[in-house]
Amino acid sequence: MIRFERVSKRYPNGREALSELSFEVPGGEMLFLTGRSGAGKSTVLKLIALLERASRGEVWVNGQNTAQLAARRIPQFRRGIGVVFQDHRLLRDRPVFDNVALPLVAADISFREIDRRVRAALDQVGLLGRERALPLELSVGEQQRVGIARAIVGKPPLLIADEPTGNLDATLASEVLDLFARFSAVGVTVMIATHDLALVRSSGRRELRLEGGTLAAATAPTTMGAQPATTALAGAASAGSSPPPPPADDRLPRDIATLVNPAVR
């Protein structure tokens, strides 16, 4: 799914963010990318999403050598990657439905299919029924769940997250990690960049630790990785469960419909 072969990244100012970095991530694995600020974590994610290109070496994602992808093929390539940000990056003046639907609108998906996928994504993160809520009406944890729903709504085989629990308390962080584990359980590859070492160690998942742009250490997964994060941290088997979502309103937001079909008014 992901393979770095002696990858280096040097910026125009001379700073070398990565140096001869090599690692491989098989499909369906959930793992963590750790290291201090400036270690190269964000650079790795940017290279995976083709937000930047490597200076040397090869980056393979979903069976494609990113160095050989022409610019016109990059949008299609990125549709196979879901990205979750620490700061959510939600449109504050648009309801939850619109925020989650954005990748599908950009891909020119039909309105009927958008409605089906958005509701399914919100159901997965426990927010079905909150389609009309504005981001500021949601808690921080709910806003992060909206960001995750937006990342998975296109059904990408790969999900990358940059410090997704950085603004959350331990309980909410564990719940978010449980969501990622559920996606991994159905075959989605998940890579999470984080500073939260306690969360990483409690999860039992593989850890790639970067230092100065190189791979300083790689830990093997443990059997604890099969446990939900809430169980590992809080010791409560029921902590990771969520109450059934409220029933969805059958009426659809008309403003998103106008984005897909201008004839709808």
mmCIF file of C-alpha atoms in Angstrom:
data_model
loop_
_atom_site.group_PDB
_atom_site.id
_atom_site.type_symbol
_atom_site.label_atom_id
_atom_site.label_comp_id
_atom_site.label_asym_id
_atom_site.label_seq_id
_atom_site.Cartn_x
_atom_site.Cartn_y
_atom_site.Cartn_z
ATOM 1 C CA MET A 1 0.000 0.000 0.000
ATOM 2 C CA ILE A 2 2.783 2.465 0.981
ATOM 3 C CA ARG A 3 6.474 2.037 0.254
ATOM 4 C CA PHE A 4 9.297 4.542 0.749
ATOM 5 C CA GLU A 5 12.583 3.583 -0.894
ATOM 6 C CA ARG A 6 15.553 5.711 0.245
ATOM 7 C CA VAL A 7 13.435 8.857 0.146
ATOM 8 C CA SER A 8 14.976 12.261 0.783
ATOM 9 C CA LYS A 9 13.294 15.661 0.782
ATOM 10 C CA ARG A 10 15.320 18.855 0.628
ATOM 11 C CA TYR A 11 13.639 22.271 0.542
ATOM 12 C CA PRO A 12 14.911 25.276 -1.456
ATOM 13 C CA ASN A 13 16.287 26.866 1.724
ATOM 14 C CA GLY A 14 18.623 23.890 2.135
ATOM 15 C CA ARG A 15 16.765 22.190 4.997
ATOM 16 C CA GLU A 16 16.633 18.435 4.578
ATOM 17 C CA ALA A 17 13.365 17.190 6.063
ATOM 18 C CA LEU A 18 13.914 13.520 5.174
ATOM 19 C CA SER A 19 17.102 11.604 4.494
ATOM 20 C CA GLU A 20 17.281 8.121 2.933
ATOM 21 C CA LEU A 21 13.996 7.086 4.567
ATOM 22 C CA SER A 22 12.761 3.578 3.795
ATOM 23 C CA PHE A 23 9.744 1.693 5.157
ATOM 24 C CA GLU A 24 6.767 -0.323 3.931
ATOM 25 C CA VAL A 25 3.139 -0.467 5.035
ATOM 26 C CA PRO A 26 0.981 -3.379 3.836
ATOM 27 C CA GLY A 27 -2.656 -2.882 2.950
ATOM 28 C CA GLY A 28 -5.071 -2.897 5.871
ATOM 29 C CA GLU A 29 -2.500 -2.065 8.560
ATOM 30 C CA MET A 30 -3.051 0.663 11.132
ATOM 31 C CA LEU A 31 0.165 2.192 12.440
ATOM 32 C CA PHE A 32 1.610 5.333 13.996
ATOM 33 C CA LEU A 33 4.248 7.791 12.826
ATOM 34 C CA THR A 34 5.917 9.455 15.808
ATOM 35 C CA GLY A 35 8.781 11.818 16.538
ATOM 36 C CA ARG A 36 9.441 15.312 17.845
ATOM 37 C CA SER A 37 8.369 18.431 15.983
ATOM 38 C CA GLY A 38 10.512 18.759 12.882
ATOM 39 C CA ALA A 39 11.307 15.034 12.749
ATOM 40 C CA GLY A 40 9.637 14.724 9.346
ATOM 41 C CA LYS A 41 6.182 13.316 10.156
ATOM 42 C CA SER A 42 4.189 15.932 8.247
ATOM 43 C CA THR A 43 6.604 15.718 5.318
ATOM 44 C CA VAL A 44 5.950 11.980 5.047
ATOM 45 C CA LEU A 45 2.198 12.585 4.932
ATOM 46 C CA LYS A 46 2.602 15.327 2.328
ATOM 47 C CA LEU A 47 4.641 13.022 0.111
ATOM 48 C CA ILE A 48 2.025 10.278 0.454
ATOM 49 C CA ALA A 49 -0.783 12.658 -0.541
ATOM 50 C CA LEU A 50 1.366 14.154 -3.329
ATOM 51 C CA LEU A 51 1.143 17.607 -1.812
ATOM 52 C CA GLU A 52 4.912 17.585 -2.354
ATOM 53 C CA ARG A 53 7.339 15.401 -4.289
ATOM 54 C CA ALA A 54 10.465 13.711 -3.018
ATOM 55 C CA SER A 55 13.860 15.128 -3.947
ATOM 56 C CA ARG A 56 15.331 11.631 -4.232
ATOM 57 C CA GLY A 57 14.105 8.068 -3.878
ATOM 58 C CA GLU A 58 10.744 6.517 -4.665
ATOM 59 C CA VAL A 59 7.370 6.876 -2.987
ATOM 60 C CA TRP A 60 4.839 4.183 -3.884
ATOM 61 C CA VAL A 61 1.184 4.595 -2.869
ATOM 62 C CA ASN A 62 -1.657 2.297 -3.908
ATOM 63 C CA GLY A 63 0.674 0.590 -6.352
ATOM 64 C CA GLN A 64 1.685 3.826 -8.068
ATOM 65 C CA ASN A 65 5.098 5.463 -8.193
ATOM 66 C CA THR A 66 4.186 9.056 -7.345
ATOM 67 C CA ALA A 67 7.247 10.406 -9.189
ATOM 68 C CA GLN A 68 5.765 9.142 -12.444
ATOM 69 C CA LEU A 69 2.306 10.650 -11.981
ATOM 70 C CA ALA A 70 1.579 13.526 -14.343
ATOM 71 C CA ALA A 71 0.002 16.651 -12.826
ATOM 72 C CA ARG A 72 -3.310 15.981 -14.592
ATOM 73 C CA ARG A 73 -3.604 12.616 -12.799
ATOM 74 C CA ILE A 74 -2.995 13.933 -9.296
ATOM 75 C CA PRO A 75 -6.664 14.779 -8.491
ATOM 76 C CA GLN A 76 -7.730 11.215 -9.331
ATOM 77 C CA PHE A 77 -4.808 9.838 -7.294
ATOM 78 C CA ARG A 78 -5.827 11.883 -4.239
ATOM 79 C CA ARG A 79 -9.376 10.517 -4.335
ATOM 80 C CA GLY A 80 -7.889 7.260 -3.107
ATOM 81 C CA ILE A 81 -6.588 8.945 0.054
ATOM 82 C CA GLY A 82 -8.618 10.286 2.957
ATOM 83 C CA VAL A 83 -6.920 13.010 5.019
ATOM 84 C CA VAL A 84 -7.789 13.966 8.605
ATOM 85 C CA PHE A 85 -6.390 17.201 10.047
ATOM 86 C CA GLN A 86 -5.805 18.266 13.645
ATOM 87 C CA ASP A 87 -7.733 21.512 13.193
ATOM 88 C CA HIS A 88 -10.630 19.842 11.324
ATOM 89 C CA ARG A 89 -10.602 22.481 8.540
ATOM 90 C CA LEU A 90 -14.381 22.666 8.364
ATOM 91 C CA LEU A 91 -16.348 25.377 6.581
ATOM 92 C CA ARG A 92 -17.923 27.193 9.510
ATOM 93 C CA ASP A 93 -20.773 28.707 7.514
ATOM 94 C CA ARG A 94 -21.838 25.382 6.013
ATOM 95 C CA PRO A 95 -23.740 22.587 7.802
ATOM 96 C CA VAL A 96 -22.294 19.179 8.539
ATOM 97 C CA PHE A 97 -23.874 17.644 5.421
ATOM 98 C CA ASP A 98 -22.136 20.126 3.131
ATOM 99 C CA ASN A 99 -18.757 19.689 4.821
ATOM 100 C CA VAL A 100 -18.840 15.917 4.486
ATOM 101 C CA ALA A 101 -20.156 16.085 0.917
ATOM 102 C CA LEU A 102 -17.385 18.348 -0.411
ATOM 103 C CA PRO A 103 -15.111 15.604 -1.823
ATOM 104 C CA LEU A 104 -18.074 14.030 -3.613
ATOM 105 C CA VAL A 105 -19.216 17.344 -5.058
ATOM 106 C CA ALA A 106 -15.712 17.931 -6.386
ATOM 107 C CA ALA A 107 -15.794 14.465 -7.962
ATOM 108 C CA ASP A 108 -19.107 15.262 -9.707
ATOM 109 C CA ILE A 109 -21.003 12.460 -7.958
ATOM 110 C CA SER A 110 -24.783 12.403 -8.388
ATOM 111 C CA PHE A 111 -26.883 14.028 -5.672
ATOM 112 C CA ARG A 112 -28.648 10.758 -4.855
ATOM 113 C CA GLU A 113 -25.313 9.017 -4.330
ATOM 114 C CA ILE A 114 -23.964 11.966 -2.322
ATOM 115 C CA ASP A 115 -26.939 11.748 0.017
ATOM 116 C CA ARG A 116 -26.457 8.009 0.484
ATOM 117 C CA ARG A 117 -22.719 8.226 1.113
ATOM 118 C CA VAL A 118 -22.861 11.242 3.439
ATOM 119 C CA ARG A 119 -25.488 9.611 5.629
ATOM 120 C CA ALA A 120 -23.507 6.368 5.695
ATOM 121 C CA ALA A 121 -20.308 8.223 6.672
ATOM 122 C CA LEU A 122 -22.079 10.150 9.435
ATOM 123 C CA ASP A 123 -23.587 6.907 10.693
ATOM 124 C CA GLN A 124 -20.086 5.413 10.919
ATOM 125 C CA VAL A 125 -18.887 8.236 13.179
ATOM 126 C CA GLY A 126 -22.063 8.425 15.263
ATOM 127 C CA LEU A 127 -23.374 11.730 13.890
ATOM 128 C CA LEU A 128 -26.328 10.614 11.797
ATOM 129 C CA GLY A 129 -29.109 13.110 12.452
ATOM 130 C CA ARG A 130 -26.769 16.108 12.817
ATOM 131 C CA GLU A 131 -26.662 16.905 9.085
ATOM 132 C CA ARG A 132 -27.989 20.461 9.509
ATOM 133 C CA ALA A 133 -25.858 21.441 12.482
ATOM 134 C CA LEU A 134 -23.174 24.073 11.907
ATOM 135 C CA PRO A 135 -19.622 23.248 13.034
ATOM 136 C CA LEU A 136 -19.739 25.819 15.840
ATOM 137 C CA GLU A 137 -22.772 24.033 17.287
ATOM 138 C CA LEU A 138 -20.717 20.874 17.755
ATOM 139 C CA SER A 139 -18.221 19.911 20.422
ATOM 140 C CA VAL A 140 -14.539 19.651 19.541
ATOM 141 C CA GLY A 141 -14.810 15.868 19.464
ATOM 142 C CA GLU A 142 -17.841 16.019 17.171
ATOM 143 C CA GLN A 143 -16.043 18.421 14.845
ATOM 144 C CA GLN A 144 -13.186 15.928 14.560
ATOM 145 C CA ARG A 145 -15.718 13.203 13.747
ATOM 146 C CA VAL A 146 -17.083 15.368 10.942
ATOM 147 C CA GLY A 147 -13.545 15.664 9.600
ATOM 148 C CA ILE A 148 -13.185 11.886 9.724
ATOM 149 C CA ALA A 149 -16.541 11.397 7.973
ATOM 150 C CA ARG A 150 -15.386 13.737 5.204
ATOM 151 C CA ALA A 151 -12.169 11.741 4.856
ATOM 152 C CA ILE A 152 -13.961 8.395 4.487
ATOM 153 C CA VAL A 153 -17.007 9.463 2.465
ATOM 154 C CA GLY A 154 -15.208 8.690 -0.812
ATOM 155 C CA LYS A 155 -14.395 5.155 0.412
ATOM 156 C CA PRO A 156 -10.599 5.570 0.076
ATOM 157 C CA PRO A 157 -8.385 2.513 0.643
ATOM 158 C CA LEU A 158 -5.891 4.717 2.507
ATOM 159 C CA LEU A 159 -6.479 7.088 5.418
ATOM 160 C CA ILE A 160 -3.773 9.408 6.767
ATOM 161 C CA ALA A 161 -4.187 11.616 9.822
ATOM 162 C CA ASP A 162 -1.957 14.444 11.058
ATOM 163 C CA GLU A 163 -2.226 14.820 14.859
ATOM 164 C CA PRO A 164 -5.975 13.984 14.842
ATOM 165 C CA THR A 165 -6.137 13.800 18.653
ATOM 166 C CA GLY A 166 -3.940 16.818 19.390
ATOM 167 C CA ASN A 167 -6.828 18.997 20.590
ATOM 168 C CA LEU A 168 -8.781 16.265 22.374
ATOM 169 C CA ASP A 169 -8.767 14.973 25.937
ATOM 170 C CA ALA A 170 -7.799 11.361 26.656
ATOM 171 C CA THR A 171 -11.348 9.999 26.460
ATOM 172 C CA LEU A 172 -12.162 11.685 23.150
ATOM 173 C CA ALA A 173 -8.765 10.745 21.753
ATOM 174 C CA SER A 174 -9.465 7.109 22.569
ATOM 175 C CA GLU A 175 -12.857 7.263 20.867
ATOM 176 C CA VAL A 176 -11.297 8.719 17.719
ATOM 177 C CA LEU A 177 -8.653 6.005 17.752
ATOM 178 C CA ASP A 178 -11.382 3.377 18.021
ATOM 179 C CA LEU A 179 -12.944 4.800 14.851
ATOM 180 C CA PHE A 180 -9.664 4.428 12.985
ATOM 181 C CA ALA A 181 -9.344 0.860 14.271
ATOM 182 C CA ARG A 182 -12.797 0.018 12.922
ATOM 183 C CA PHE A 183 -11.820 1.271 9.462
ATOM 184 C CA SER A 184 -8.611 -0.759 9.588
ATOM 185 C CA ALA A 185 -10.606 -3.854 10.551
ATOM 186 C CA VAL A 186 -12.444 -3.699 7.213
ATOM 187 C CA GLY A 187 -9.267 -3.326 5.158
ATOM 188 C CA VAL A 188 -8.522 0.419 5.148
ATOM 189 C CA THR A 189 -4.840 1.269 5.609
ATOM 190 C CA VAL A 190 -4.477 3.882 8.369
ATOM 191 C CA MET A 191 -1.363 5.941 9.136
ATOM 192 C CA ILE A 192 -1.539 8.377 12.059
ATOM 193 C CA ALA A 193 1.120 10.995 12.838
ATOM 194 C CA THR A 194 1.027 11.888 16.517
ATOM 195 C CA HIS A 195 2.928 13.120 19.585
ATOM 196 C CA ASP A 196 0.660 11.171 21.955
ATOM 197 C CA LEU A 197 3.004 8.332 22.909
ATOM 198 C CA ALA A 198 0.709 7.067 25.670
ATOM 199 C CA LEU A 199 -2.045 6.531 23.119
ATOM 200 C CA VAL A 200 0.376 4.849 20.720
ATOM 201 C CA ARG A 201 1.764 2.453 23.313
ATOM 202 C CA SER A 202 -1.675 1.565 24.683
ATOM 203 C CA SER A 203 -2.958 0.721 21.199
ATOM 204 C CA GLY A 204 -0.357 -1.998 20.617
ATOM 205 C CA ARG A 205 -0.004 -0.961 16.963
ATOM 206 C CA ARG A 206 3.244 -0.691 15.023
ATOM 207 C CA GLU A 207 5.161 2.560 15.518
ATOM 208 C CA LEU A 208 7.620 4.192 13.133
ATOM 209 C CA ARG A 209 9.674 6.747 15.055
ATOM 210 C CA LEU A 210 11.379 9.462 13.057
ATOM 211 C CA GLU A 211 14.357 11.471 14.208
ATOM 212 C CA GLY A 212 16.027 14.107 12.064
ATOM 213 C CA GLY A 213 14.256 12.863 8.960
ATOM 214 C CA THR A 214 15.439 9.270 9.351
ATOM 215 C CA LEU A 215 13.845 6.136 10.770
ATOM 216 C CA ALA A 216 15.173 5.939 14.329
ATOM 217 C CA ALA A 217 13.122 2.932 15.453
ATOM 218 C CA ALA A 218 10.280 0.665 14.410
ATOM 219 C CA THR A 219 8.283 -1.317 16.957
ATOM 220 C CA ALA A 220 6.309 -4.456 16.125
ATOM 221 C CA PRO A 221 2.583 -4.599 16.907
ATOM 222 C CA THR A 222 1.462 -6.459 20.029
ATOM 223 C CA THR A 223 -1.652 -8.468 20.744
ATOM 224 C CA MET A 224 -3.094 -5.454 22.536
ATOM 225 C CA GLY A 225 -3.615 -3.884 19.103
ATOM 226 C CA ALA A 226 -6.794 -5.904 18.766
ATOM 227 C CA GLN A 227 -8.370 -4.061 21.689
ATOM 228 C CA PRO A 228 -10.323 -0.826 21.299
ATOM 229 C CA ALA A 229 -8.276 2.133 22.515
ATOM 230 C CA THR A 230 -10.853 3.019 25.129
ATOM 231 C CA THR A 231 -10.495 -0.451 26.608
ATOM 232 C CA ALA A 232 -6.711 -0.229 26.696
ATOM 233 C CA LEU A 233 -6.674 3.214 28.300
ATOM 234 C CA ALA A 234 -9.673 3.225 30.554
ATOM 235 C CA GLY A 235 -10.043 -0.490 31.249
ATOM 236 C CA ALA A 236 -13.753 -0.317 30.499
ATOM 237 C CA ALA A 237 -15.027 -2.697 27.835
ATOM 238 C CA SER A 238 -18.072 -0.590 27.165
ATOM 239 C CA ALA A 239 -16.244 2.728 26.867
ATOM 240 C CA GLY A 240 -15.777 2.450 23.116
ATOM 241 C CA SER A 241 -19.446 1.799 22.373
ATOM 242 C CA SER A 242 -21.732 4.565 21.213
ATOM 243 C CA PRO A 243 -25.495 4.923 21.631
ATOM 244 C CA PRO A 244 -27.576 4.348 18.505
ATOM 245 C CA PRO A 245 -27.679 7.489 16.349
ATOM 246 C CA PRO A 246 -30.950 9.425 16.231
ATOM 247 C CA PRO A 247 -33.151 8.856 13.177
ATOM 248 C CA ALA A 248 -32.245 11.035 10.215
ATOM 249 C CA ASP A 249 -34.578 13.657 8.846
ATOM 250 C CA ASP A 250 -35.690 12.588 5.368
ATOM 251 C CA ARG A 251 -35.562 16.129 4.049
ATOM 252 C CA LEU A 252 -32.268 17.140 2.437
ATOM 253 C CA PRO A 253 -30.424 20.463 2.694
ATOM 254 C CA ARG A 254 -31.308 22.313 -0.491
ATOM 255 C CA ASP A 255 -28.184 24.473 -0.555
ATOM 256 C CA ILE A 256 -25.910 21.485 -1.200
ATOM 257 C CA ALA A 257 -28.306 20.351 -3.918
ATOM 258 C CA THR A 258 -27.684 23.586 -5.779
ATOM 259 C CA LEU A 259 -23.970 22.825 -5.778
ATOM 260 C CA VAL A 260 -24.600 19.522 -7.516
ATOM 261 C CA ASN A 261 -27.546 20.503 -9.690
ATOM 262 C CA PRO A 262 -28.026 24.238 -10.322
ATOM 263 C CA ALA A 263 -31.589 23.522 -11.492
ATOM 264 C CA VAL A 264 -32.592 22.728 -7.916
ATOM 265 C CA ARG A 265 -33.801 25.854 -6.178
#
